[in-house]
Tab-separated table of C-alpha atoms in Angstrom:
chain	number	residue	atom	x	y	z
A	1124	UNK	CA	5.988	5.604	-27.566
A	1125	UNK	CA	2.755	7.184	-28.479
A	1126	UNK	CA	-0.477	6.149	-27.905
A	1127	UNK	CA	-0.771	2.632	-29.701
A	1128	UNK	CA	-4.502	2.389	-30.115
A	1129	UNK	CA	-7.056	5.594	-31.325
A	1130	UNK	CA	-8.910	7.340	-29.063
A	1131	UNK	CA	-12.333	6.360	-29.014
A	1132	UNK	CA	-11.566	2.265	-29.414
A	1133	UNK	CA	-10.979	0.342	-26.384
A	1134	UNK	CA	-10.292	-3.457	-25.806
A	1135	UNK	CA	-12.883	-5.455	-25.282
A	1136	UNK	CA	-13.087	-6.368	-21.576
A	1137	UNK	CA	-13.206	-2.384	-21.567
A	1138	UNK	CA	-16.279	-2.196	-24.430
A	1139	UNK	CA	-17.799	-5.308	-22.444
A	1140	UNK	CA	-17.394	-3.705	-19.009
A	1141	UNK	CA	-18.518	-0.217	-20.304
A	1142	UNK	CA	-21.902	-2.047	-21.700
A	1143	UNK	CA	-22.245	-4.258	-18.933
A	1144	UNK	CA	-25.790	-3.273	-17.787
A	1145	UNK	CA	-27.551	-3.954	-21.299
A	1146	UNK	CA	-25.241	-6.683	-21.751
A	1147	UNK	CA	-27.559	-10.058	-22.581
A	1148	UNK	CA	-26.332	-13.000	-24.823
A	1149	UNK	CA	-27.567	-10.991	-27.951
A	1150	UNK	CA	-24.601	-8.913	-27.321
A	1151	UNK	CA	-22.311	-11.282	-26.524
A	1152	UNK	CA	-23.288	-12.975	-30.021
A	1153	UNK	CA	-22.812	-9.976	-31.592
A	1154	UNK	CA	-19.523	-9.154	-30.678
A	1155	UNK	CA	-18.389	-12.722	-31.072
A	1156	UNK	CA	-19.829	-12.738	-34.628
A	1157	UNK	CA	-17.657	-9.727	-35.446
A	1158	UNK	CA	-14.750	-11.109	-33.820
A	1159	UNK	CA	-14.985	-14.711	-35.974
A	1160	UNK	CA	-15.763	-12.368	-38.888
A	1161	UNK	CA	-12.337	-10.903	-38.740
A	1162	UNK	CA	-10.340	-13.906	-37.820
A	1163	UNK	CA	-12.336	-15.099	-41.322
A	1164	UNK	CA	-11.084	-12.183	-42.896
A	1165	UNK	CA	-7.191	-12.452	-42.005
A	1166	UNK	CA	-7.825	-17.253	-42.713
A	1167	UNK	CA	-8.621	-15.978	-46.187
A	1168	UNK	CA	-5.735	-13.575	-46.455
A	1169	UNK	CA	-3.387	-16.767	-45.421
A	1170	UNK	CA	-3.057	-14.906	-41.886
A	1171	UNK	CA	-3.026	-17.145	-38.856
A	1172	UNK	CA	-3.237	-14.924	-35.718
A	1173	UNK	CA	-1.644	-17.728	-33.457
A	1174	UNK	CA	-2.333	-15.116	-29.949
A	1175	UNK	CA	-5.957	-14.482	-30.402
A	1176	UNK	CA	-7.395	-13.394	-26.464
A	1177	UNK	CA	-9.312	-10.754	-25.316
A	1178	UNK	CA	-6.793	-8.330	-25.162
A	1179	UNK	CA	-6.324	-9.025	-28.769
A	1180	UNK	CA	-9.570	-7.279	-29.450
A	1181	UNK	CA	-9.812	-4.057	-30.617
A	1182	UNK	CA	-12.780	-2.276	-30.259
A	1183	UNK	CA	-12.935	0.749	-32.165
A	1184	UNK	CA	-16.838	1.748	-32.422
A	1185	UNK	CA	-19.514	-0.195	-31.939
A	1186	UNK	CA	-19.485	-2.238	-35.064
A	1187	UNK	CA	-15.964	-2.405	-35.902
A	1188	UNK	CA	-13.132	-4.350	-34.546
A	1189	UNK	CA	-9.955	-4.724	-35.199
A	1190	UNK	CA	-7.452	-7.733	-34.063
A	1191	UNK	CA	-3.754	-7.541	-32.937
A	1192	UNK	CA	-1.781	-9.839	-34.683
A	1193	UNK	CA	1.158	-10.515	-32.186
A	1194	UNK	CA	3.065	-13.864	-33.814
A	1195	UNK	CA	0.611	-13.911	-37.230
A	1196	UNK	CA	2.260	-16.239	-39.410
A	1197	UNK	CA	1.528	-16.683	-43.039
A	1198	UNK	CA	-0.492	-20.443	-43.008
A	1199	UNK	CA	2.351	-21.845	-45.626
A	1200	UNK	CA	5.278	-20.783	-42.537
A	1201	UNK	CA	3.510	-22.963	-40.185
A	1202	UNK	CA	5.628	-26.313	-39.146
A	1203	UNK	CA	6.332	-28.606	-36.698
A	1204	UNK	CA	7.842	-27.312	-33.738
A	1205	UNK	CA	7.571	-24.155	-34.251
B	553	UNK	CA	4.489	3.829	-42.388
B	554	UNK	CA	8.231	4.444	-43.613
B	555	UNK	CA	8.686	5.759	-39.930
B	556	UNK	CA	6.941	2.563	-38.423
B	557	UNK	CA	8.351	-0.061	-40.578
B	558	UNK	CA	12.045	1.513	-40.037
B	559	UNK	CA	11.305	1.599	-36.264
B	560	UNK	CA	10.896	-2.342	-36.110
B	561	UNK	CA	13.021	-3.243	-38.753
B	562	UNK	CA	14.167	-6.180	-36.684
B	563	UNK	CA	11.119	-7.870	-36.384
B	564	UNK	CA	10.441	-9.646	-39.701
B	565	UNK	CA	7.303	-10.583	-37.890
B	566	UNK	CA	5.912	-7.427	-37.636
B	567	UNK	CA	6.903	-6.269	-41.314
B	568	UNK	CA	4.722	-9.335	-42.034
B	569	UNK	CA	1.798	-7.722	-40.364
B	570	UNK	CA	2.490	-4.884	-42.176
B	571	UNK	CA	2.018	-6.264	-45.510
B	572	UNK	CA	-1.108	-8.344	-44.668
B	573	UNK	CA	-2.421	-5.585	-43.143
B	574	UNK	CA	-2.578	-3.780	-46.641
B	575	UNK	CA	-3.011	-6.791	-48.574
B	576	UNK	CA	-6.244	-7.379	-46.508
B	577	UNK	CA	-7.149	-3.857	-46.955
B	578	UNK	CA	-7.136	-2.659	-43.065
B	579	UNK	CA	-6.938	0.974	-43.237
B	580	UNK	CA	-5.510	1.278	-39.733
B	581	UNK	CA	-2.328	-0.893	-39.912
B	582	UNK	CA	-0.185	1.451	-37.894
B	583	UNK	CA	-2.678	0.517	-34.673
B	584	UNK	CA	-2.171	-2.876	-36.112
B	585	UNK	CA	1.054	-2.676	-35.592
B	586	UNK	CA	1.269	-0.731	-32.213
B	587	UNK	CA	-1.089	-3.545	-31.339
B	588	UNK	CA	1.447	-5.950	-32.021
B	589	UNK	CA	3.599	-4.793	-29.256
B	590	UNK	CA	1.335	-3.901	-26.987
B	591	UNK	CA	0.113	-7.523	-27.241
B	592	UNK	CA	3.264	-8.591	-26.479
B	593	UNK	CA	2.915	-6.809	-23.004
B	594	UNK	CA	-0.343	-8.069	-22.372
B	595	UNK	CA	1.442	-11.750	-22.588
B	596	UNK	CA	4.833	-11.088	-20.903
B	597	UNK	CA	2.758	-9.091	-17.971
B	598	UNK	CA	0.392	-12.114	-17.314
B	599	UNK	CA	-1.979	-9.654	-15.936
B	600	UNK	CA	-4.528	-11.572	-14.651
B	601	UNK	CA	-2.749	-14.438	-12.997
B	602	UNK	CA	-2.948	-13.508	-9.479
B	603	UNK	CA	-4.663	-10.746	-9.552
B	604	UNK	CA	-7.994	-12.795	-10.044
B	605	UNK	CA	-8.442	-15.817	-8.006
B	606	UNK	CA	-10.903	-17.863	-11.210
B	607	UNK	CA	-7.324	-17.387	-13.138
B	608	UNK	CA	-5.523	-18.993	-10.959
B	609	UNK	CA	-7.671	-22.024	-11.294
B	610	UNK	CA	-4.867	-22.880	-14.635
B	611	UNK	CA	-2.433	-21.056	-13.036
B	612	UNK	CA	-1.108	-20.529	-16.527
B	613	UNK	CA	-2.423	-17.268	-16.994
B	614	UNK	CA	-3.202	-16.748	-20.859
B	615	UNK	CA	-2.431	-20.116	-21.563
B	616	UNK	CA	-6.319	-21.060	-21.914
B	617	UNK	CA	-6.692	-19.185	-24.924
B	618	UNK	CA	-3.848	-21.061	-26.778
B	619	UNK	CA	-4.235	-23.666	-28.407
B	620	UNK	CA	-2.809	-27.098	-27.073
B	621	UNK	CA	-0.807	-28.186	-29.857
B	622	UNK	CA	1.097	-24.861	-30.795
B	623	UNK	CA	1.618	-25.403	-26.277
B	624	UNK	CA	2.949	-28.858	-26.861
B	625	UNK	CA	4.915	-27.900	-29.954
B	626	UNK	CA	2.773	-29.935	-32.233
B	627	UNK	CA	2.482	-29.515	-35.910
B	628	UNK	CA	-0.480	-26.395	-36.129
B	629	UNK	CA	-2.358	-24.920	-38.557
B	630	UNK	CA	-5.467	-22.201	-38.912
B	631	UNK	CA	-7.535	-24.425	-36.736
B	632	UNK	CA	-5.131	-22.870	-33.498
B	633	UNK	CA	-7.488	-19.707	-34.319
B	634	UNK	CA	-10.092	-21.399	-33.923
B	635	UNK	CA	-9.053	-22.967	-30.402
B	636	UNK	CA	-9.063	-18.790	-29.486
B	637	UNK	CA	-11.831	-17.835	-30.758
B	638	UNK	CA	-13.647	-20.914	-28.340
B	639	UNK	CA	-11.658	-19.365	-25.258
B	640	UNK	CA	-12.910	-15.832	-26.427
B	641	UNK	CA	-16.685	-16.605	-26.838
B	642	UNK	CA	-16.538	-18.785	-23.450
B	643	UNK	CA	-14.962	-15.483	-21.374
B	644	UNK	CA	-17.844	-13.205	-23.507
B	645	UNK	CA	-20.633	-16.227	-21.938
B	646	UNK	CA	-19.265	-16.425	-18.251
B	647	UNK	CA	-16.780	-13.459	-17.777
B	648	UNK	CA	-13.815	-16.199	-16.861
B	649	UNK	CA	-11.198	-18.200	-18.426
B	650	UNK	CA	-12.211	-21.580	-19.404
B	651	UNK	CA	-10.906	-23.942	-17.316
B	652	UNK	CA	-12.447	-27.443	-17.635
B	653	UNK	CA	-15.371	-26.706	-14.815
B	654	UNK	CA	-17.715	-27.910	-17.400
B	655	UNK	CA	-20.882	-27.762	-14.583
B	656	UNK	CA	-19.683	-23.861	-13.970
B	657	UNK	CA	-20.611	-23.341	-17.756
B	658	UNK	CA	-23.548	-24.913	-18.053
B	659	UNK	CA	-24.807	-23.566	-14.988
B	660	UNK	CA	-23.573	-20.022	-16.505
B	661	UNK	CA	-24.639	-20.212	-20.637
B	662	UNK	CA	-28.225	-20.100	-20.611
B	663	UNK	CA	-28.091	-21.525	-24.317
B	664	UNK	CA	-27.387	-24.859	-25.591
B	665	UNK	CA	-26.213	-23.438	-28.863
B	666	UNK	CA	-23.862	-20.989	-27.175
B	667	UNK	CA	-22.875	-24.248	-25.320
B	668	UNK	CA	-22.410	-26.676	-28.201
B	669	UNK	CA	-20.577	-23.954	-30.607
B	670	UNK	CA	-17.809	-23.548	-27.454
B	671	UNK	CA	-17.529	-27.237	-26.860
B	672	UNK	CA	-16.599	-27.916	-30.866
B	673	UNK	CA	-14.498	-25.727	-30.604
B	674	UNK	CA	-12.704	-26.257	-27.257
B	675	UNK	CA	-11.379	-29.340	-29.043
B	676	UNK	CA	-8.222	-31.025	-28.259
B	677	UNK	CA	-8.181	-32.704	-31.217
B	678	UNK	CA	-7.978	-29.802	-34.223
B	679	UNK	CA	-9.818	-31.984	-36.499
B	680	UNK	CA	-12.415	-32.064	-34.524
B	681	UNK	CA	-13.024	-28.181	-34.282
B	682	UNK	CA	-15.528	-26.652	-36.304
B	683	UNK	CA	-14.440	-24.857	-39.396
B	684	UNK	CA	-15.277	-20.915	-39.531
B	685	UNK	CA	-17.616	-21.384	-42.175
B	686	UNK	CA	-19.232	-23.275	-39.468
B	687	UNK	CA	-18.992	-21.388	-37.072
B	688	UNK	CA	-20.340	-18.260	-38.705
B	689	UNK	CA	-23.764	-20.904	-39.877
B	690	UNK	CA	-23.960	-22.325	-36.406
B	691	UNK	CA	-27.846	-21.777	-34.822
B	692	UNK	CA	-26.445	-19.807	-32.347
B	693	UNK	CA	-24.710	-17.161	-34.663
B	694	UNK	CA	-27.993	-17.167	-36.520
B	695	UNK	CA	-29.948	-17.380	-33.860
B	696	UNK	CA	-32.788	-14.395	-33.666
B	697	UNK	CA	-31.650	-10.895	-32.073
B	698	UNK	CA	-35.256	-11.053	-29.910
B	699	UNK	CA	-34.349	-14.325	-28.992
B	700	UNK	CA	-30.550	-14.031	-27.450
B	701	UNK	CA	-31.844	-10.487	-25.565
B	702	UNK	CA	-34.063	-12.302	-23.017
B	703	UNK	CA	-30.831	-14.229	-21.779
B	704	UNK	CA	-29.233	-12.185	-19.048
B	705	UNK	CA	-25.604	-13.212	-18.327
B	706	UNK	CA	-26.475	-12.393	-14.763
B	707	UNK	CA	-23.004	-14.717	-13.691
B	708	UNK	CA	-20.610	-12.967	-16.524
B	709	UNK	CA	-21.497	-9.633	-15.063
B	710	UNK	CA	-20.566	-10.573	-11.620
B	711	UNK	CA	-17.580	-11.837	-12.750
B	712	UNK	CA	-16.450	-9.364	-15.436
B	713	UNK	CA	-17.409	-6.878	-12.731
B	714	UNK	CA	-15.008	-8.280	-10.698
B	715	UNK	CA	-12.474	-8.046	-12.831
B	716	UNK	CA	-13.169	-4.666	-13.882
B	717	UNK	CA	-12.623	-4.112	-9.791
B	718	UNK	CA	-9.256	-5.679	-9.834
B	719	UNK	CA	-8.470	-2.610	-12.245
B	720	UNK	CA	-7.141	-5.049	-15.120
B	721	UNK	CA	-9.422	-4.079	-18.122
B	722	UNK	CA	-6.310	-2.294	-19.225
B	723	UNK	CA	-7.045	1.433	-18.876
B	724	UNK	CA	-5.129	3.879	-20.633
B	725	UNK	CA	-3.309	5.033	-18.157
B	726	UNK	CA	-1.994	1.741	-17.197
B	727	UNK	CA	-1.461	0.921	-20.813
B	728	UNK	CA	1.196	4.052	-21.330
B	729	UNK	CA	2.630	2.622	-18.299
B	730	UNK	CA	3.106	-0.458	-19.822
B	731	UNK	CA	4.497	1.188	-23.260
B	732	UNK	CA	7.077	2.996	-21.252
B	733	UNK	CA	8.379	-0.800	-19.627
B	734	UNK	CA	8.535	-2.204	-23.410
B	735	UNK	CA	10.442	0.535	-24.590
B	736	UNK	CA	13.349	-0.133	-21.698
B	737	UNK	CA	13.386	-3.308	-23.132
B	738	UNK	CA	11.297	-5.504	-20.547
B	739	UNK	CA	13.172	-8.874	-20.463
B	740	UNK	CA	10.926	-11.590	-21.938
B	741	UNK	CA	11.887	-14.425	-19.300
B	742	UNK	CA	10.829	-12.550	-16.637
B	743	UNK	CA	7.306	-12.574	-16.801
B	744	UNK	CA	6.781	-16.449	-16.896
């Protein structure tokens, strides 16, 4: 299998670690804002991640990231038991 | 994506990712989709249970950043999202897991707000959880750039440090590694 990720994103312990001498709670918002910004994105979409941790975070430049969706169900699929 | 779609074309789940990853206009759906497997790794590998002692505080591994009811098998909804996203902002605050040490994150989370929006979030009950339009208005999303820069997370860097020396951030290199297991076919069961 090929490389499953591009080359310049990393996950986010990775972008967190890499920062981790200028990293205050203004970052920490930051990337949390982006993060709740794209699980917003994929709620309106009728996308439930379900897995959401930190290795679900993509980091792919400074601004951008992008979530696996490992077990995303559509929200009408969701039931009991399930 | 012919190639990709053909490759998995047992997993209805991740043609489903497929489509919603062009419905919702996500120009990179084939990392998407490598993602999805690669997240699947990340869970049956449990790589932080053992190898950092704060994880073992659950001993469950992952397990804090899923919500309780999809755990107990409960009816779920969105709102298990938003159970995540709490676990994800707490480990961004205090570089661990949370765990129910509620005087560890208070000493740790210089902010109230940062405080508040985890704990209505980290709720049990899924009514109680702040919606995301809420959580994108809360004070401490809003909350001034100049403001949120004089708070060190002094603690989170020791500890994200630490992980970072327990060589778990998920390099590259260890990541191929892992590509190569899933392709043999790593048995599920095994890793729990």
């Amino acid at each position: 299998m090929e490389e499953i990720y591009p080359d310049n994103a990393q996950l986010l312990p990775q972008y967190i670690i890499q920062k981790i001498d200028d990293y205050t709670e203004r970052e920490c918002r930051n990337i949390c804002r982006e993060i709740v910004f794209r699980v917003y994105q994929f709620h309106e979409g009728g996308v439930v991640h379900r897995k959401l941790h930190m290795h679900s975070v993509v980091v792919e430049s400074q601004v951008r990231l992008l979530l696996s969706m490992a077990e995303a169900v559509t929200t009408n699929s969701i039931s009991h038991g399930v | 994506m012919t190639r990709t779609v053909s490759r998995s074309h047992n997993n209805c789940l991740i043609e489903l990712v497929v489509v919603f990853g062009v419905q919702l206009g996500c120009a990179d759906f084939n990392v998407s989709l490598r993602l999805v497997q690669y997240a699947q790794m990340i869970r049956e590998d449990e790589p932080l249970t053992g190898r950092v002692g704060r994880f073992n505080q659950m001993n469950k591994g992952w397990s804090a950043f899923v919500a309780p009811e999809i755990e107990s098998e409960f009816y779920h909804d969105h709102r298990v999202d938003l159970w995540s996203l709490g676990a994800i902002i707490y480990m961004c605050l205090t570089g661990t897991a949370p765990t129910g040490i509620q005087n560890l994150f208070e000493v740790v989370v210089p902010s109230p707000d940062a405080q508040n929006l985890v704990r209505n979030l980290l709720k049990h009950d899924p009514r109680e959880r702040l919606s995301l339009n809420e959580v994108l208005n809360h004070p401490w999303m809003t909350e001034d750039d100049d403001v949120l820069g004089q708070h060190d997370l002094g603690l989170a860097k020791v500890f994200f440090g630490d992980w970072f020396r327990s060589g778990r951030t998920n390099s590259r290199e260890s990541h191929n590694s892992s590509s190569r297991s899933f392709e043999r076919g790593l048995p599920t069961a095994s890793a729990h």
